[in-house]
């Protein structure tokens, strides 16, 4: 019987796995010396040393879309494949969150909430979607559905990625040399990139200054993409009218962080695209069965590119 270990898992999560993989032994505790080896390891953010203690693992399955912490741990053997968590629930959740924040800014909803608290009746000049430019950084499993929804709403949509993946109705940009051009004049900038050595600190003053004055920034990817001081400076100067951040370099966000108290930067506690246990378990179970049948597994991590 194949054995699957859920690192720091709960009995509730184990019960879902036992229902999805009835022919497998599901564990939430580390095996004892002399026990049969672990074949599959399901991880979120594992403690240091875990993967070193399990060198026989054949497949690592992440509960998260982001896997930069696994690669940077230095504990995973080069031969051991890693599968990112990409499921319909993650894409749906991220699309809902990004569109909600973008439309709230586009239609001045947050501004009118502030005016209500101040007892101010002050209508603003309103634009239609086709008068706005949206640039999305990332054309993967999250960026692609988000871009398609912006297109459906009528926004002038641009997508920047390493490969220049084509998305119907959107203008595609490829490679670092085209990054500033992709952002130039954008009213809304959305970051949905994977975090790698190449994309760390990729969103800074050069991109904020390229946006349309008074634009808006949405970060649903990773805190490490953004130069925090540059974002605060862009908002303080009026180059950006505001930003919403769901991810941060340190989480939970320390109470001393200036983002908490900035009137034009909204803090969201990493809830844009939460993992839904039932959906995630079914996706992992499908990948385990694919592995055992010798079939191709989607969303295998390319350790060279970092995602």
PDB file of C-alpha atoms in Angstrom, residues 219-226 228 245-254 267-271:
ATOM      1  CA  UNK A 219      -1.053  42.742  -5.768  1.00  0.00           C
ATOM      2  CA  UNK A 220      -2.417  39.219  -5.452  1.00  0.00           C
ATOM      3  CA  UNK A 221       0.860  37.363  -6.037  1.00  0.00           C
ATOM      4  CA  UNK A 222       3.678  37.721  -3.484  1.00  0.00           C
ATOM      5  CA  UNK A 223       4.985  40.544  -1.337  1.00  0.00           C
ATOM      6  CA  UNK A 224       8.512  39.964  -2.610  1.00  0.00           C
ATOM      7  CA  UNK A 225       7.564  41.275  -6.044  1.00  0.00           C
ATOM      8  CA  UNK A 226       7.050  44.826  -4.795  1.00  0.00           C
ATOM      9  CA  UNK A 228       7.463  48.655  -0.713  1.00  0.00           C
ATOM     10  CA  UNK A 245      -2.324  44.359  -1.253  1.00  0.00           C
ATOM     11  CA  UNK A 246      -3.225  40.792  -0.334  1.00  0.00           C
ATOM     12  CA  UNK A 247       0.354  39.571   0.139  1.00  0.00           C
ATOM     13  CA  UNK A 248       3.380  40.863   2.021  1.00  0.00           C
ATOM     14  CA  UNK A 249       7.048  40.145   2.618  1.00  0.00           C
ATOM     15  CA  UNK A 250       6.277  39.199   6.213  1.00  0.00           C
ATOM     16  CA  UNK A 251       2.974  37.540   7.114  1.00  0.00           C
ATOM     17  CA  UNK A 252       1.111  38.201   9.300  1.00  0.00           C
ATOM     18  CA  UNK A 253       1.878  41.831   8.551  1.00  0.00           C
ATOM     19  CA  UNK A 254       3.655  43.372  11.585  1.00  0.00           C
ATOM     20  CA  UNK A 267      -4.495  45.604   3.466  1.00  0.00           C
ATOM     21  CA  UNK A 268      -6.112  42.245   2.722  1.00  0.00           C
ATOM     22  CA  UNK A 269      -4.918  39.294   4.898  1.00  0.00           C
ATOM     23  CA  UNK A 270      -3.874  36.864   2.131  1.00  0.00           C
ATOM     24  CA  UNK A 271      -7.432  35.785   1.350  1.00  0.00           C
TER      25      UNK A 271
END
